[in-house]
Amino acid sequence: MSTQFKAFVLSKDRKNNQIGNIKNLLLDDLMEGDVTIKIKYSSFNYKDGLAIAGKKPIIKTWPMIPGVDFCGKVIKSESPNFQINDKVILNGWGVGEKHYGGFSEYARVKSEWLLKLPEKFTEEQAMIIGSAGYTSMLCVMSIIEDISPSKGEVLVTGASGGVGSIAVHLLSKLGYGVVASTGKVEENDFLKKIGAFRILDRKEIGSINTAPLLKQIWAAAIDTVGGNTLSNILSQIKYGGVVAATGLAQSADLNTTVYPFILRNITLRGIDSVYAPLNKRIKAWSMLSDLVDRKFLNTIKIVKKFKDLKNLSNEIIKGKIKGRIIIKI
């Protein structure tokens, strides 16, 4: 008899309205894959909030178990790369969008989507970092390839969010002078505590500006908001600087010119964490296991359950979430 388990499931009613409920499923209900995992933790990300609240067309297949990442233990494997009781991590690959995701007691996925949990991390720690922290690490990796700490300050926008706050911490640990941009004055002390050299009000960088080139300020930047903010950053990057773009919290639009690129030799790098190749994933998680302060993880940890997912989705979209939420399964 197939094992019964609980999962948070998004579906459509007869009027095509999206609904989300905790349901009982069977292992036989899981999608195809060669590895089955008993999930211990998932993390709650901005993308999960958009999916559950139905604010963006995140879900590609219905019904769907959301949750873009998870960590747990292998209970069945048809892959030579994973054995029973191996602890594994999954981030991205369309999980929680078109393949059943992490807000579930069990998952079945393709083995090539999985990584073994770094020995230095517990399952809980890995999901406090989650897809947000893994994305942060990819952004940082794209900057340190070309920009050394001696070249000047690095700006991080949306710094009080999941990706932004971990990026601040990582860059600081690597010796960079980090300027954290936020609209939440109440987060200033927290951002300085985790590594920000100074704080910049987001209004100073987020307003409309038509000048193609502004004063050169930043050696590099990690942008999580897009829109006017990213446009302004591009016009302020120093000669030879790098911008890692990975979000659209302000807007998906980008109004810029070729001038910063052809006159200042700057680079704009798009950072995708969902389909990043295996070698980058392994390097990112290895660096995370070496760099991240475990006390820092404890300060940002918030533990929630399936029943909290709907409220959390509304809160994260409104920008009211502080810290990193993990869903204990």
XYZ file of C-alpha atoms in Angstrom:
329
model
C 0.000 0.000 0.000
C 1.362 3.433 -0.960
C 2.379 5.736 1.897
C -0.016 8.609 2.629
C 1.389 12.072 3.319
C 0.415 15.740 3.538
C 1.222 18.505 1.066
C 0.103 22.058 0.361
C -1.566 21.916 -3.061
C -2.528 24.726 -5.428
C -5.395 23.983 -7.820
C -8.180 25.674 -9.798
C -11.887 25.554 -8.949
C -14.725 25.302 -11.481
C -14.617 29.063 -12.045
C -10.862 28.885 -12.719
C -10.031 30.609 -9.437
C -6.814 29.533 -7.742
C -7.178 27.801 -4.382
C -4.620 26.399 -1.956
C -5.214 23.687 0.635
C -3.373 21.098 2.701
C -4.244 17.713 1.194
C -3.544 14.046 1.800
C -1.710 12.397 -1.092
C -0.096 9.044 -1.812
C 3.477 8.413 -2.910
C 1.970 7.095 -6.138
C 0.624 10.620 -6.773
C 4.117 12.103 -7.021
C 5.541 13.030 -10.404
C 8.192 11.038 -12.234
C 11.778 10.904 -11.028
C 14.476 8.440 -10.048
C 14.983 9.627 -6.456
C 12.354 9.870 -3.703
C 13.049 12.123 -0.718
C 11.466 12.521 2.693
C 11.559 16.288 3.108
C 12.632 17.779 6.428
C 12.655 21.493 5.591
C 11.728 23.792 2.754
C 12.295 27.530 2.633
C 9.771 30.220 1.801
C 10.902 32.569 -0.959
C 9.430 35.637 -2.666
C 8.691 33.506 -5.729
C 6.716 31.078 -3.555
C 4.680 33.989 -2.232
C 3.856 35.154 -5.751
C 2.805 31.618 -6.702
C 0.565 31.004 -3.695
C -1.036 34.455 -3.852
C -1.581 34.053 -7.601
C 0.032 37.426 -8.301
C 2.213 36.204 -11.169
C 1.875 33.262 -13.593
C 4.468 31.222 -11.705
C 2.591 27.913 -11.836
C 2.901 26.179 -15.195
C 1.176 22.861 -14.380
C -2.051 22.302 -12.400
C -2.546 21.097 -9.742
C 0.846 21.951 -8.209
C 2.693 21.580 -4.935
C 4.609 24.876 -4.628
C 7.989 25.349 -2.969
C 11.056 26.005 -5.125
C 13.500 24.230 -2.840
C 13.810 21.596 -0.133
C 16.247 19.562 1.913
C 15.754 16.036 3.140
C 16.828 12.405 3.126
C 16.733 9.904 0.265
C 14.336 6.999 0.917
C 14.487 5.427 -2.545
C 16.971 5.810 -5.388
C 17.339 4.370 -8.862
C 20.408 6.551 -9.439
C 23.988 5.389 -8.775
C 24.772 8.905 -7.535
C 22.484 8.774 -4.500
C 21.992 6.149 -1.826
C 19.277 5.650 0.783
C 19.796 8.046 3.752
C 21.865 10.526 1.719
C 20.975 14.076 2.727
C 20.223 16.192 -0.323
C 19.332 19.745 -1.400
C 17.239 20.890 -4.328
C 16.986 24.451 -5.656
C 15.058 25.416 -8.777
C 14.785 23.273 -11.924
C 11.118 24.271 -12.235
C 10.239 22.491 -8.997
C 7.215 24.166 -7.416
C 6.279 25.541 -10.852
C 5.899 22.578 -13.213
C 7.106 19.709 -11.006
C 5.791 19.045 -7.477
C 7.823 21.090 -5.009
C 8.975 21.425 -1.439
C 5.812 22.186 0.546
C 5.240 18.484 0.970
C 6.331 15.652 3.233
C 7.763 13.770 0.236
C 9.142 14.567 -3.221
C 10.197 12.526 -6.238
C 12.598 14.243 -8.642
C 15.297 13.658 -11.224
C 18.657 12.822 -9.681
C 20.439 15.448 -11.792
C 18.467 18.131 -9.934
C 19.918 17.139 -6.565
C 23.067 18.023 -4.660
C 24.393 16.259 -1.603
C 24.118 18.407 1.505
C 27.535 19.889 2.403
C 28.833 18.206 5.551
C 29.288 21.562 7.267
C 25.544 22.314 7.087
C 22.557 20.852 8.888
C 19.340 20.490 6.902
C 17.864 23.416 8.803
C 20.847 25.666 8.051
C 20.737 24.779 4.360
C 17.111 25.877 4.116
C 17.630 29.082 6.099
C 20.001 29.888 3.263
C 17.659 28.324 0.696
C 17.237 29.532 -2.857
C 17.638 33.150 -1.749
C 21.068 32.542 -0.250
C 22.137 30.290 -3.099
C 21.121 33.039 -5.553
C 23.061 35.557 -3.446
C 26.146 33.380 -3.715
C 25.821 33.167 -7.501
C 25.627 36.972 -7.606
C 28.692 37.326 -5.396
C 30.598 34.788 -7.513
C 29.869 36.840 -10.628
C 31.363 39.930 -8.991
C 34.485 38.503 -7.364
C 35.624 37.121 -10.741
C 36.558 40.664 -11.802
C 36.196 43.048 -8.862
C 38.535 42.979 -5.862
C 37.675 44.695 -2.540
C 40.304 47.357 -3.251
C 38.339 48.672 -6.247
C 35.684 50.338 -4.092
C 32.244 50.009 -2.578
C 29.710 47.396 -3.658
C 26.035 48.361 -3.588
C 23.331 45.835 -2.652
C 19.715 46.838 -3.330
C 16.720 45.329 -1.580
C 19.180 44.675 1.209
C 16.642 43.779 3.873
C 15.179 40.988 1.717
C 16.301 37.369 1.531
C 18.722 37.649 -1.390
C 19.918 41.110 -0.401
C 20.626 40.459 3.272
C 22.625 37.308 2.596
C 24.532 39.110 -0.180
C 25.475 41.839 2.315
C 26.737 39.201 4.734
C 28.717 37.267 2.113
C 30.393 40.319 0.578
C 31.351 41.579 4.017
C 32.895 38.214 4.908
C 34.961 38.449 1.712
C 36.302 41.865 2.718
C 34.214 44.167 0.521
C 32.904 47.558 1.623
C 29.163 46.979 1.321
C 26.576 49.730 0.960
C 23.081 48.420 1.704
C 20.117 50.104 0.031
C 16.764 49.737 1.800
C 13.504 51.597 2.309
C 13.118 50.213 5.810
C 14.797 52.566 8.278
C 14.060 50.126 11.086
C 16.411 47.616 9.428
C 19.466 49.901 9.428
C 20.985 48.516 12.633
C 20.392 44.933 11.498
C 22.082 45.570 8.146
C 25.108 47.121 9.825
C 25.280 44.184 12.213
C 25.433 41.668 9.355
C 28.144 43.547 7.488
C 26.952 46.754 5.802
C 29.552 49.539 5.843
C 26.834 52.163 5.404
C 23.136 52.447 4.528
C 21.591 54.165 1.501
C 17.915 55.159 1.438
C 16.367 53.471 -1.589
C 14.806 56.804 -2.626
C 18.295 58.062 -3.448
C 18.763 55.362 -6.068
C 15.179 54.506 -7.069
C 13.817 57.709 -8.591
C 13.457 58.438 -12.304
C 16.599 59.881 -13.872
C 17.152 60.561 -17.565
C 20.894 61.272 -17.532
C 22.731 58.434 -19.324
C 25.837 58.859 -17.160
C 26.128 59.963 -13.547
C 29.035 60.285 -11.143
C 30.999 57.023 -10.875
C 30.329 55.660 -7.375
C 30.159 51.858 -7.241
C 32.813 49.302 -8.119
C 30.034 46.726 -8.431
C 26.431 46.121 -7.449
C 23.962 43.345 -6.752
C 20.480 44.461 -7.756
C 17.336 42.638 -6.656
C 14.732 45.226 -7.660
C 15.161 46.225 -11.327
C 13.357 49.262 -12.761
C 14.623 52.792 -12.146
C 16.986 51.494 -9.495
C 18.881 49.289 -11.923
C 18.875 52.051 -14.546
C 20.466 54.471 -12.082
C 23.011 51.924 -10.889
C 24.225 51.327 -14.437
C 24.866 55.041 -14.850
C 26.850 55.164 -11.568
C 29.104 52.113 -11.943
C 32.820 52.833 -12.091
C 34.880 52.080 -15.179
C 35.148 48.309 -15.654
C 32.550 47.606 -12.979
C 30.045 44.756 -12.785
C 26.334 44.657 -11.959
C 24.652 41.351 -11.076
C 20.892 41.626 -11.719
C 18.587 39.053 -10.167
C 15.224 40.606 -9.330
C 12.280 42.776 -10.306
C 10.685 43.821 -7.005
C 10.417 47.408 -8.287
C 9.860 46.686 -11.984
C 10.799 44.393 -14.858
C 11.381 47.444 -17.052
C 14.880 48.728 -17.738
C 15.473 52.155 -19.283
C 19.119 52.671 -20.108
C 21.497 53.610 -22.915
C 24.621 52.066 -24.359
C 26.793 54.834 -22.872
C 27.756 53.125 -19.589
C 28.734 50.035 -21.575
C 30.743 51.639 -24.378
C 32.254 54.555 -22.434
C 32.853 52.920 -19.048
C 33.288 49.304 -20.102
C 30.790 48.054 -17.529
C 29.199 44.600 -17.471
C 25.578 43.731 -16.659
C 25.235 40.063 -15.707
C 21.876 38.383 -15.388
C 21.844 35.813 -12.591
C 19.525 32.830 -12.975
C 19.518 30.318 -10.151
C 16.749 28.036 -11.435
C 18.693 26.379 -14.258
C 22.280 27.144 -13.229
C 24.650 24.314 -14.256
C 25.776 21.699 -11.755
C 29.370 22.936 -11.465
C 28.186 26.407 -10.432
C 25.760 24.942 -7.905
C 28.449 22.792 -6.303
C 30.829 25.748 -6.082
C 28.130 28.036 -4.676
C 27.115 25.647 -1.903
C 30.745 24.884 -1.085
C 31.491 28.599 -0.712
C 28.341 29.104 1.349
C 29.388 26.343 3.735
C 32.748 28.069 4.241
C 31.571 31.687 4.442
C 28.230 31.845 6.223
C 28.336 32.605 9.933
C 26.057 30.128 11.737
C 25.145 32.760 14.336
C 23.957 34.959 11.466
C 21.662 32.149 10.309
C 20.133 31.892 13.775
C 19.408 35.636 13.830
C 17.430 35.514 10.563
C 15.617 32.177 11.096
C 11.814 32.072 11.306
C 10.150 28.636 11.519
C 6.632 28.170 10.108
C 4.250 25.376 9.016
C 2.048 24.548 6.007
C -0.916 26.285 7.662
C 0.954 29.611 7.593
C 1.695 29.661 3.845
C -1.272 31.756 2.677
C -0.688 34.531 5.213
C 3.055 34.464 4.587
C 2.457 34.929 0.866
C 0.500 38.125 1.393
C 3.073 39.409 3.874
C 6.126 38.792 1.702
C 4.524 40.515 -1.302
C 3.833 43.570 0.885
C 7.478 43.580 1.982
C 6.625 42.855 5.601
C 8.794 39.778 6.074
C 12.054 40.149 7.962
C 14.523 37.279 7.967
C 14.439 33.875 6.304
C 11.380 31.690 6.714
C 11.800 27.936 6.755
C 8.879 25.544 6.566
C 9.375 22.666 8.972
C 7.832 19.569 7.448
